[in-house]
Tab-separated table of C-alpha atoms in Angstrom:
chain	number	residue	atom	x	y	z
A	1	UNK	CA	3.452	-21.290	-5.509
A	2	UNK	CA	2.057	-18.105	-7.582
A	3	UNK	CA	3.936	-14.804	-6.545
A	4	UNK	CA	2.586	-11.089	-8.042
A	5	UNK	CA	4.525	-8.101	-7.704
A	6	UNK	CA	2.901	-4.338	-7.191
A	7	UNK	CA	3.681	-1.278	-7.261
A	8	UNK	CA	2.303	1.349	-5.161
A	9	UNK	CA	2.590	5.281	-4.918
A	10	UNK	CA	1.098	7.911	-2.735
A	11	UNK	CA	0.808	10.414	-5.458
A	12	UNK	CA	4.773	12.141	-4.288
A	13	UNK	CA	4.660	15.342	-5.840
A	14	UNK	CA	6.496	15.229	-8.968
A	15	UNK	CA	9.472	17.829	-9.298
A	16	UNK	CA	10.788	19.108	-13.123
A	17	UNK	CA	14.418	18.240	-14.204
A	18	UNK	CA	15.440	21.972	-12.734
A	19	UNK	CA	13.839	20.128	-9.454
A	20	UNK	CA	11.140	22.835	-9.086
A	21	UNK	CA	7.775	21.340	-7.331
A	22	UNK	CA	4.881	20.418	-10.391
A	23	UNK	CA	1.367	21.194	-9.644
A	24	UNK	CA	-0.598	18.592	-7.891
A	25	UNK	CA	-3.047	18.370	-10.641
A	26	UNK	CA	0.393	17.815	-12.844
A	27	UNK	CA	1.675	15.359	-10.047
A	28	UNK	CA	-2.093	13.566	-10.150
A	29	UNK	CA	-2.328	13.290	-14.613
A	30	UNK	CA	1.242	11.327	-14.214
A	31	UNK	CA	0.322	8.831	-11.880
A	32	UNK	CA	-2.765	7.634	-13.800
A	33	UNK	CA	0.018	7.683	-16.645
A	34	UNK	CA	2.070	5.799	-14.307
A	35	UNK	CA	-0.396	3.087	-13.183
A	36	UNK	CA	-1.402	2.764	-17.409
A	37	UNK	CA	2.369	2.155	-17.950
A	38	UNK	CA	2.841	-0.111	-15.540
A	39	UNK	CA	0.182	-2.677	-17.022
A	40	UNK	CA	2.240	-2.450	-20.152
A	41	UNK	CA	5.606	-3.759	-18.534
A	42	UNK	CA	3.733	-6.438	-16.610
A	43	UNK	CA	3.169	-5.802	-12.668
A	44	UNK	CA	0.283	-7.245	-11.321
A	45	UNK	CA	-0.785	-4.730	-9.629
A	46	UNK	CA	-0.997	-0.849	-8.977
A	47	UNK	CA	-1.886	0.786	-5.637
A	48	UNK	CA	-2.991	4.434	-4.446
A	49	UNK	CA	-2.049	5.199	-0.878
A	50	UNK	CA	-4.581	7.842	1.097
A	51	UNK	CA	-3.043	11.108	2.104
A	52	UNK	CA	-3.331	14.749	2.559
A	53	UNK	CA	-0.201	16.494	2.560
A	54	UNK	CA	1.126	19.359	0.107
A	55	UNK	CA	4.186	16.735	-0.564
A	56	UNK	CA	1.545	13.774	-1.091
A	57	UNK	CA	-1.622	15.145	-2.323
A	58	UNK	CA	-3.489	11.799	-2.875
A	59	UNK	CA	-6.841	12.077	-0.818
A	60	UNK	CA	-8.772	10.622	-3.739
A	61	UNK	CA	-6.933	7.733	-5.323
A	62	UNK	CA	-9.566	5.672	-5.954
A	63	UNK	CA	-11.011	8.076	-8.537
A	64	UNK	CA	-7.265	8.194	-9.801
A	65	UNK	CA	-7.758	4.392	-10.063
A	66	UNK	CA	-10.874	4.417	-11.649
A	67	UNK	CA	-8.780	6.639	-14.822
A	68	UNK	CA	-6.257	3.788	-14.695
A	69	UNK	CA	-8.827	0.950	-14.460
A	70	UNK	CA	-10.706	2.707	-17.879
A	71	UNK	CA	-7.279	2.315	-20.019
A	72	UNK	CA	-6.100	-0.887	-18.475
A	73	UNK	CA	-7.460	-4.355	-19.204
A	74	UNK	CA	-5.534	-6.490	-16.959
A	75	UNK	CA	-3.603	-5.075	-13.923
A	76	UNK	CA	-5.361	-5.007	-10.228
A	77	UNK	CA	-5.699	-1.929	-8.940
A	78	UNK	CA	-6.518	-0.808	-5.261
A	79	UNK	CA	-5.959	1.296	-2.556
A	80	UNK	CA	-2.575	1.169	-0.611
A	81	UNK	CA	-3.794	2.254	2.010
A	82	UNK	CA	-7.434	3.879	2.667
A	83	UNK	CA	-7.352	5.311	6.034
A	84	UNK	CA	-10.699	3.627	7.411
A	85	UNK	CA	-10.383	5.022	10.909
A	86	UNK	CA	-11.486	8.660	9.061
A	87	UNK	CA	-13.008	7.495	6.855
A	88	UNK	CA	-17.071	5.419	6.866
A	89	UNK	CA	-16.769	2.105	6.020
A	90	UNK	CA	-19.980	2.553	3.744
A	91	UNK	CA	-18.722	4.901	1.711
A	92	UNK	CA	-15.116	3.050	1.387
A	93	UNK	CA	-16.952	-0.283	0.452
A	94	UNK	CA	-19.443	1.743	-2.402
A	95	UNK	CA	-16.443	3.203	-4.025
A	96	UNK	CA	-14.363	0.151	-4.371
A	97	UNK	CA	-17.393	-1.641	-5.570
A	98	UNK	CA	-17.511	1.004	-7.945
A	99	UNK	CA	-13.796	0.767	-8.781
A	100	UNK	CA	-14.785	-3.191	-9.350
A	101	UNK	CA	-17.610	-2.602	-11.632
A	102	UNK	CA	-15.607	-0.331	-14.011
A	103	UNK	CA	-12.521	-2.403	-13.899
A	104	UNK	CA	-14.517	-5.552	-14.418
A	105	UNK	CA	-13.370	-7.148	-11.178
A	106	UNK	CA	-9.652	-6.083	-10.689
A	107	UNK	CA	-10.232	-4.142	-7.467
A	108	UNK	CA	-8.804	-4.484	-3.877
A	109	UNK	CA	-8.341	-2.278	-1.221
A	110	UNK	CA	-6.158	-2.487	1.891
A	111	UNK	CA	-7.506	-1.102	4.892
A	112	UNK	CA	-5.001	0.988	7.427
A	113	UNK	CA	-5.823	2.340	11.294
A	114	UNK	CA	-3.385	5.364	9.894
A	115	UNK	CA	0.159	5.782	10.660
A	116	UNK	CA	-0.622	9.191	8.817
A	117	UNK	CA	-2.727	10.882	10.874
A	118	UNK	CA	-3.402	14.007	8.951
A	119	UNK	CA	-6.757	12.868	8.135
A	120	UNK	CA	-8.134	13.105	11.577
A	121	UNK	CA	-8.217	16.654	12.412
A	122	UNK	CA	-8.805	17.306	9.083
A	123	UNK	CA	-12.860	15.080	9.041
A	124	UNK	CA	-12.833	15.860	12.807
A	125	UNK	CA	-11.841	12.229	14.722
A	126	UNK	CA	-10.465	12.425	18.131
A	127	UNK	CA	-6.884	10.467	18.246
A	128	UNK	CA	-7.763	9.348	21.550
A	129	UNK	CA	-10.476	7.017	19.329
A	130	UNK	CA	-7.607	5.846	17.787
A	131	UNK	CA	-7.991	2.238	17.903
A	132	UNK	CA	-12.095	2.044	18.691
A	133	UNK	CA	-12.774	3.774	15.334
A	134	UNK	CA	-10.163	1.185	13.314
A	135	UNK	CA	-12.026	-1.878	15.196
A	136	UNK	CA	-15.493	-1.171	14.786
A	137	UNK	CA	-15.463	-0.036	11.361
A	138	UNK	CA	-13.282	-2.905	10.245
A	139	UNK	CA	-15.852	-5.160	11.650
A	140	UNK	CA	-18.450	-3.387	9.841
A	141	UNK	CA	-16.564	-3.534	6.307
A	142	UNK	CA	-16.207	-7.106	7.119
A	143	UNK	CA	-19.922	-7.348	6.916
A	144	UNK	CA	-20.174	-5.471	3.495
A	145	UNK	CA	-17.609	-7.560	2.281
A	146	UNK	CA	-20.447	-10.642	2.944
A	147	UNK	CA	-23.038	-9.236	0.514
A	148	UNK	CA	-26.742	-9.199	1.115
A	149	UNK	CA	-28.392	-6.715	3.503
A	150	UNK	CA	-26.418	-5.528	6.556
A	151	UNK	CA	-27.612	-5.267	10.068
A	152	UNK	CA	-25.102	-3.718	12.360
A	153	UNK	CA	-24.725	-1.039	15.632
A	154	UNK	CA	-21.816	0.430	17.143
A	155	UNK	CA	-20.561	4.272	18.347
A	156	UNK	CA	-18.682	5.415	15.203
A	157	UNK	CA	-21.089	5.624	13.006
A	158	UNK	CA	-25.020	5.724	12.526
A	159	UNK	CA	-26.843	2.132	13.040
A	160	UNK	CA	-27.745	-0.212	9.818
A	161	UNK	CA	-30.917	-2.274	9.955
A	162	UNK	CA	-31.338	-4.985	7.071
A	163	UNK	CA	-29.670	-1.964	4.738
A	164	UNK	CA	-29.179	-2.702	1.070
A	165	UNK	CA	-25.922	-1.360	-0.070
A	166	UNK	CA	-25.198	-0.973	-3.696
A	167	UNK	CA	-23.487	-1.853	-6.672
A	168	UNK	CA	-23.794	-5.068	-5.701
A	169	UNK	CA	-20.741	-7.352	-6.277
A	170	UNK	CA	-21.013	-9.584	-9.697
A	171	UNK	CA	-19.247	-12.392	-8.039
A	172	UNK	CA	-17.331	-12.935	-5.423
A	173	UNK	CA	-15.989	-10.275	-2.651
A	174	UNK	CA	-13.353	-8.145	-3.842
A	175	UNK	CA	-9.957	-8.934	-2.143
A	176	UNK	CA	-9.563	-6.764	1.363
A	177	UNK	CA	-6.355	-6.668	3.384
A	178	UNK	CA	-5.089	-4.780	6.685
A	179	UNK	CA	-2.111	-3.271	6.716
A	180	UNK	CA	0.070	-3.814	9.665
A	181	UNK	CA	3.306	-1.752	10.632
A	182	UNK	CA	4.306	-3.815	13.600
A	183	UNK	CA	1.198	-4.188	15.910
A	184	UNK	CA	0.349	-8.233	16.963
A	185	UNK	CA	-3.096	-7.270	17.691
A	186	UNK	CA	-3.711	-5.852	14.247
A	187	UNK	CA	-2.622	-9.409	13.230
A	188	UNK	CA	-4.567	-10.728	15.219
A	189	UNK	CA	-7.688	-8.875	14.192
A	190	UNK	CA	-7.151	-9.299	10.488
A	191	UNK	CA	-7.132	-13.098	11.208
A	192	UNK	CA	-10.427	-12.767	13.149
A	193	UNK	CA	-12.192	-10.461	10.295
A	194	UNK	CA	-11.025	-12.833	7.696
A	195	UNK	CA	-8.478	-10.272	5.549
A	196	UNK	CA	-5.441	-10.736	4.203
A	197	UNK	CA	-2.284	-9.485	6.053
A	198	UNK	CA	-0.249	-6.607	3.936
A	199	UNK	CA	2.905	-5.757	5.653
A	200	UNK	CA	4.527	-2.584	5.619
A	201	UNK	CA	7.935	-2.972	6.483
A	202	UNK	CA	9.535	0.398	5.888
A	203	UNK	CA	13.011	0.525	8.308
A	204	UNK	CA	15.029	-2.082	9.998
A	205	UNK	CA	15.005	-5.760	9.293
A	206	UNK	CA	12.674	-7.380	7.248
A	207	UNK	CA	13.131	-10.718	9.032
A	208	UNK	CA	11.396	-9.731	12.177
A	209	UNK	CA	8.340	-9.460	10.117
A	210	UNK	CA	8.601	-13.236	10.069
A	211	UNK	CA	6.758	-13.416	13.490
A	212	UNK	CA	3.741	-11.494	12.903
A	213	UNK	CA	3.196	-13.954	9.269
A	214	UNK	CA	3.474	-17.408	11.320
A	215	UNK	CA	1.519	-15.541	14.575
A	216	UNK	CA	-1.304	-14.669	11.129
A	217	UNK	CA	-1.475	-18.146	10.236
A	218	UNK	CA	-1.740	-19.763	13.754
A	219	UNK	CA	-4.929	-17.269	14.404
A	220	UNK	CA	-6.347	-17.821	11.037
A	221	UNK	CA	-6.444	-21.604	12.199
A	222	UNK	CA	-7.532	-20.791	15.259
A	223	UNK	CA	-10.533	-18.746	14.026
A	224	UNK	CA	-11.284	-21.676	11.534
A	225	UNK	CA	-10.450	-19.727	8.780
A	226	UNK	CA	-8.845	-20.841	6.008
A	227	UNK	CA	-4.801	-19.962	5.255
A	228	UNK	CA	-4.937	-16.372	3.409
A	229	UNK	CA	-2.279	-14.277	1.818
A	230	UNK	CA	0.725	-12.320	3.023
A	231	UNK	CA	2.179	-9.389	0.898
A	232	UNK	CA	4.741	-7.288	1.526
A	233	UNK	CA	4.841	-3.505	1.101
A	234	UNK	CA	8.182	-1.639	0.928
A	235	UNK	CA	9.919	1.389	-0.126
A	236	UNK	CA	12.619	1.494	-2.896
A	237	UNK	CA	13.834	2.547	-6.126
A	238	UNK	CA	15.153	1.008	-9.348
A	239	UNK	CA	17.594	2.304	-11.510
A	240	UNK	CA	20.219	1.142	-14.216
A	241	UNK	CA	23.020	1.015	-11.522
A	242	UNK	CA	23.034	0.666	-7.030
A	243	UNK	CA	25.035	3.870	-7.552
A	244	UNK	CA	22.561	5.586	-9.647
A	245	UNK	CA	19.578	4.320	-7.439
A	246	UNK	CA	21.194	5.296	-4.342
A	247	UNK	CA	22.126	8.928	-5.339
A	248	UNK	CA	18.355	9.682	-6.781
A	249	UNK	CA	16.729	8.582	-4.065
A	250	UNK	CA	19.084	9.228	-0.558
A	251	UNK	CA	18.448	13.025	-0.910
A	252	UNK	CA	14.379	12.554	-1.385
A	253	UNK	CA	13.911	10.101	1.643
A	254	UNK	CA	16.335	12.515	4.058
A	255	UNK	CA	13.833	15.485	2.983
A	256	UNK	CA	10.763	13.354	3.807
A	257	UNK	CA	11.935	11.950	7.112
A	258	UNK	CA	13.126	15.212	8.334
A	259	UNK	CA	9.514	16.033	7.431
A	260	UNK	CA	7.191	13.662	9.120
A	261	UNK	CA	9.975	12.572	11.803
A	262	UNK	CA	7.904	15.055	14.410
A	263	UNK	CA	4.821	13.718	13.801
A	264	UNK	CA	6.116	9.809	13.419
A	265	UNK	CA	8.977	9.790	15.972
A	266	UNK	CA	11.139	8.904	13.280
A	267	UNK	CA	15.153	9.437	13.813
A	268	UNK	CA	16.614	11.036	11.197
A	269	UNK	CA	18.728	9.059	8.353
A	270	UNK	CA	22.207	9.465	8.092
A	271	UNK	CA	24.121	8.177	5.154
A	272	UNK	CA	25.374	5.515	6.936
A	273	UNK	CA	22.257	4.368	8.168
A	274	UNK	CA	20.714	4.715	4.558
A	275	UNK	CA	23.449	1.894	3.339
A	276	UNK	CA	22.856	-0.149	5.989
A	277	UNK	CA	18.633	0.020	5.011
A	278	UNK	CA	19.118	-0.810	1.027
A	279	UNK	CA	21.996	-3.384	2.417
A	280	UNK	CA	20.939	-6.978	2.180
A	281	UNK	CA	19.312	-6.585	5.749
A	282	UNK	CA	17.265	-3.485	5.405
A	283	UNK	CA	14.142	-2.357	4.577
A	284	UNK	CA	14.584	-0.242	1.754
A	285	UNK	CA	14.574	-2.106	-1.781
A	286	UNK	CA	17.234	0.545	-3.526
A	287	UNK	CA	19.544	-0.302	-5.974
A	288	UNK	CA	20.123	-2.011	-9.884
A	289	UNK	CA	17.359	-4.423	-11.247
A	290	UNK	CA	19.287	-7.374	-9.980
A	291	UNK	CA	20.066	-5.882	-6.566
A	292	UNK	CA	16.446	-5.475	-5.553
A	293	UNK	CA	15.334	-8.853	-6.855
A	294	UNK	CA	17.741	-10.862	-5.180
A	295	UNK	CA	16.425	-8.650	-1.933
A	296	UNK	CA	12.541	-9.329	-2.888
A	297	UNK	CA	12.886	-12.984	-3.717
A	298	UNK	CA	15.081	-13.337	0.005
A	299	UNK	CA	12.278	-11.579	1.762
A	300	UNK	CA	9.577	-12.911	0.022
A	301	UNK	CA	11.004	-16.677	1.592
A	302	UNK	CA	11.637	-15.563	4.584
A	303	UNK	CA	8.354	-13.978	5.743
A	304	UNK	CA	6.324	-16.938	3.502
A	305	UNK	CA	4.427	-13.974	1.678
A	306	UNK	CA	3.584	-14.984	-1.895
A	307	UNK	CA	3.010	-10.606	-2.937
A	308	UNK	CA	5.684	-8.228	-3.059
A	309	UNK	CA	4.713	-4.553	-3.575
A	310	UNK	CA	7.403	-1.822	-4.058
A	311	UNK	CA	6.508	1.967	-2.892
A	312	UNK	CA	8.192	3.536	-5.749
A	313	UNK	CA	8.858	7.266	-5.498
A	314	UNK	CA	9.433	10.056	-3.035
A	315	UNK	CA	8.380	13.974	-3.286
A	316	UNK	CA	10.785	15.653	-5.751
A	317	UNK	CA	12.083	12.864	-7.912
A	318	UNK	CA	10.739	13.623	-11.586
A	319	UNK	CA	8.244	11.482	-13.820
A	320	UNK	CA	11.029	10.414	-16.046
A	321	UNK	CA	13.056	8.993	-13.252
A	322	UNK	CA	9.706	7.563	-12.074
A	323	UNK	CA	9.035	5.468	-15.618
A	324	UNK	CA	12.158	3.853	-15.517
A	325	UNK	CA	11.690	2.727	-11.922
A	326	UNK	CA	8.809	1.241	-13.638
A	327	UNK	CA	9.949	-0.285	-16.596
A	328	UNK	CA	12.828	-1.566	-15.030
A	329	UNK	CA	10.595	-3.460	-12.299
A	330	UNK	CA	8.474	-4.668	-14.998
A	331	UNK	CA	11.024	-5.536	-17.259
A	332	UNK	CA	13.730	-7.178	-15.548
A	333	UNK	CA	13.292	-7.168	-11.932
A	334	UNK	CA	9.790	-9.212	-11.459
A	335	UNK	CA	11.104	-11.700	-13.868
A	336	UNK	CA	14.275	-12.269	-12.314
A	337	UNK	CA	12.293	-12.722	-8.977
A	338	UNK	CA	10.151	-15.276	-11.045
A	339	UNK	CA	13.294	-16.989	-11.411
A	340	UNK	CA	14.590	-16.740	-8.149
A	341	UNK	CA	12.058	-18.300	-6.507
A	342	UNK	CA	11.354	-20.987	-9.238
């Protein structure tokens, strides 16, 4: 079995080694630096997650990606994840087919309903829409995804009648997942569309996840589609030591919980409920080199996904700290995986 290994940031604003907040233009040069270095130490892929927050100011990653893709040769780059309920599925398809043109065919994108929600008030979508908006314009990317000219009606969005859409594709589709959090019936519809299943497991244990990746394969089948991947998506952070790890990153994920907890419904971490997530059984992949591969090649078994990407960073750590996270999963922890699971 081939397993790849990601890494994926939402553009967390970058603090200096005094810890005072860099620009977001600073915070936006360092991740295309970021997603160039990470090609060098070997991940397979690099991913730009959609936001629109003063502590994640990443509304536009796939023109970030498209600097990355123009000084990389090899590594897959994509979004992680573009917020299609806000967004038009036209527009989403036309710049990842642009991101695949320059990159010559190393796009993907992953495709979200948006556990973020600051994009909706902010184009001017009704939550109540919530999940009509994520349904029909996943079925309409779908049909993009098919090539050729598009016929298609529904309420979100204008009608298309035998429209040509370019760039056309040079081969075959770019790869297209959905992200799911926890919802069956976004499972479910990612079987039915015919994406891949990216799951963002970001508290609790990982193993429950199991579920939704057999409950994926059974409706694949049952749609008469053929098996497709299952990746993984997870927060973490890599240093030379657990202690090390542990201490840079605990004080950046309280600050961001205590931030979005109103808006998510998150409770807030305590310190003994931050051990128990980078323990063996939790979600957060936090610790030395070794530490977080033994945890990636366990998971990666037990929820039969064959892609493992890491969210590295959180608002506030610096770009130093950020490059070793890197070159340490490059280095030594993807290999050791390798030979975990060999």
């Amino acid at each position: 079995m081939t397993y790849t290994f990601g890494l994926d940031t939402f553009g967390d604003r970058n603090s200096d080694a005094d810890g005072a907040p860099l620009s977001h233009a600073q915070t936006i040069r360092n991740v295309v630096e970021q997603g160039v270095f990470a090609e060098q130490v070997g991940v397979d892929f690099f991913g730009i997650g959609e936001h629109h927050t003063e502590y994640f100011p990443m509304p536009a990653g796939d023109v970030v990606l498209g600097a990355i893709a123009a000084r990389t040769g090899q590594i897959r780059l994509g979004s992680a994840v573009t917020v299609l309920s806000s967004d038009d599925p036209v527009r989403v398809f036309q710049r990842y087919s642009t991101l695949n043109a320059i990159s010559g065919g190393r796009a993907e994108v992953i495709l979200g309903r948006g556990s973020s929600i600051e994009s909706f008030p902010l184009f001017g979508y009704d939550l109540a829409d919530y999940e009509d908006l994520f349904e029909e314009k996943a079925t309409l990317f779908a049909e993009l995804l098919k090539g050729g000219l598009v016929t298609w009606d529904g309420k979100t969005r204008p009608a298309l009648l035998n429209q040509d859409v370019v760039p056309h594709l040079e081969s075959s589709p770019f790869p297209a997942w959905i992200g799911v959090g926890g919802n069956p019936q976004s499972v479910i519809r990612a079987a039915r569309l015919g994406f891949s299943l990216a799951l963002a497991i970001i508290g609790g244990p990982p193993d429950r996840f199991a579920a939704y990746s057999e409950l994926f394969q059974r409706a694949l089948e049952k749609f008469g589609r053929p098996p497709l991947p299952v990746l993984v998506h997870s927060p973490g952070h890599v240093a030379a030591t657990d202690e090390q790890a542990k201490a840079e990153f605990w004080p950046r994920w309280l600050e961001i919980i205590a931030l979005i907890a109103p808006e998510r419904g998150f409770a807030l971490p305590t310190e003994e409920s931050f051990n128990t997530e980078t323990g063996p059984h939790g979600a957060l992949y936090v610790g030395s080199p070794e530490t977080v591969a033994q945890k990636i090649a366990t998971n990666l078994r037990v929820l039969g996904a064959t892609r493992f990407d890491l969210k590295y960073g959180m608002p506030g750590l610096t770009h130093d700290q950020l490059m070793t996270n890197i070159e340490l999963y490059g280095r030594q922890v993807i290999p050791r995986v390798r030979e975990l699971l060999s």
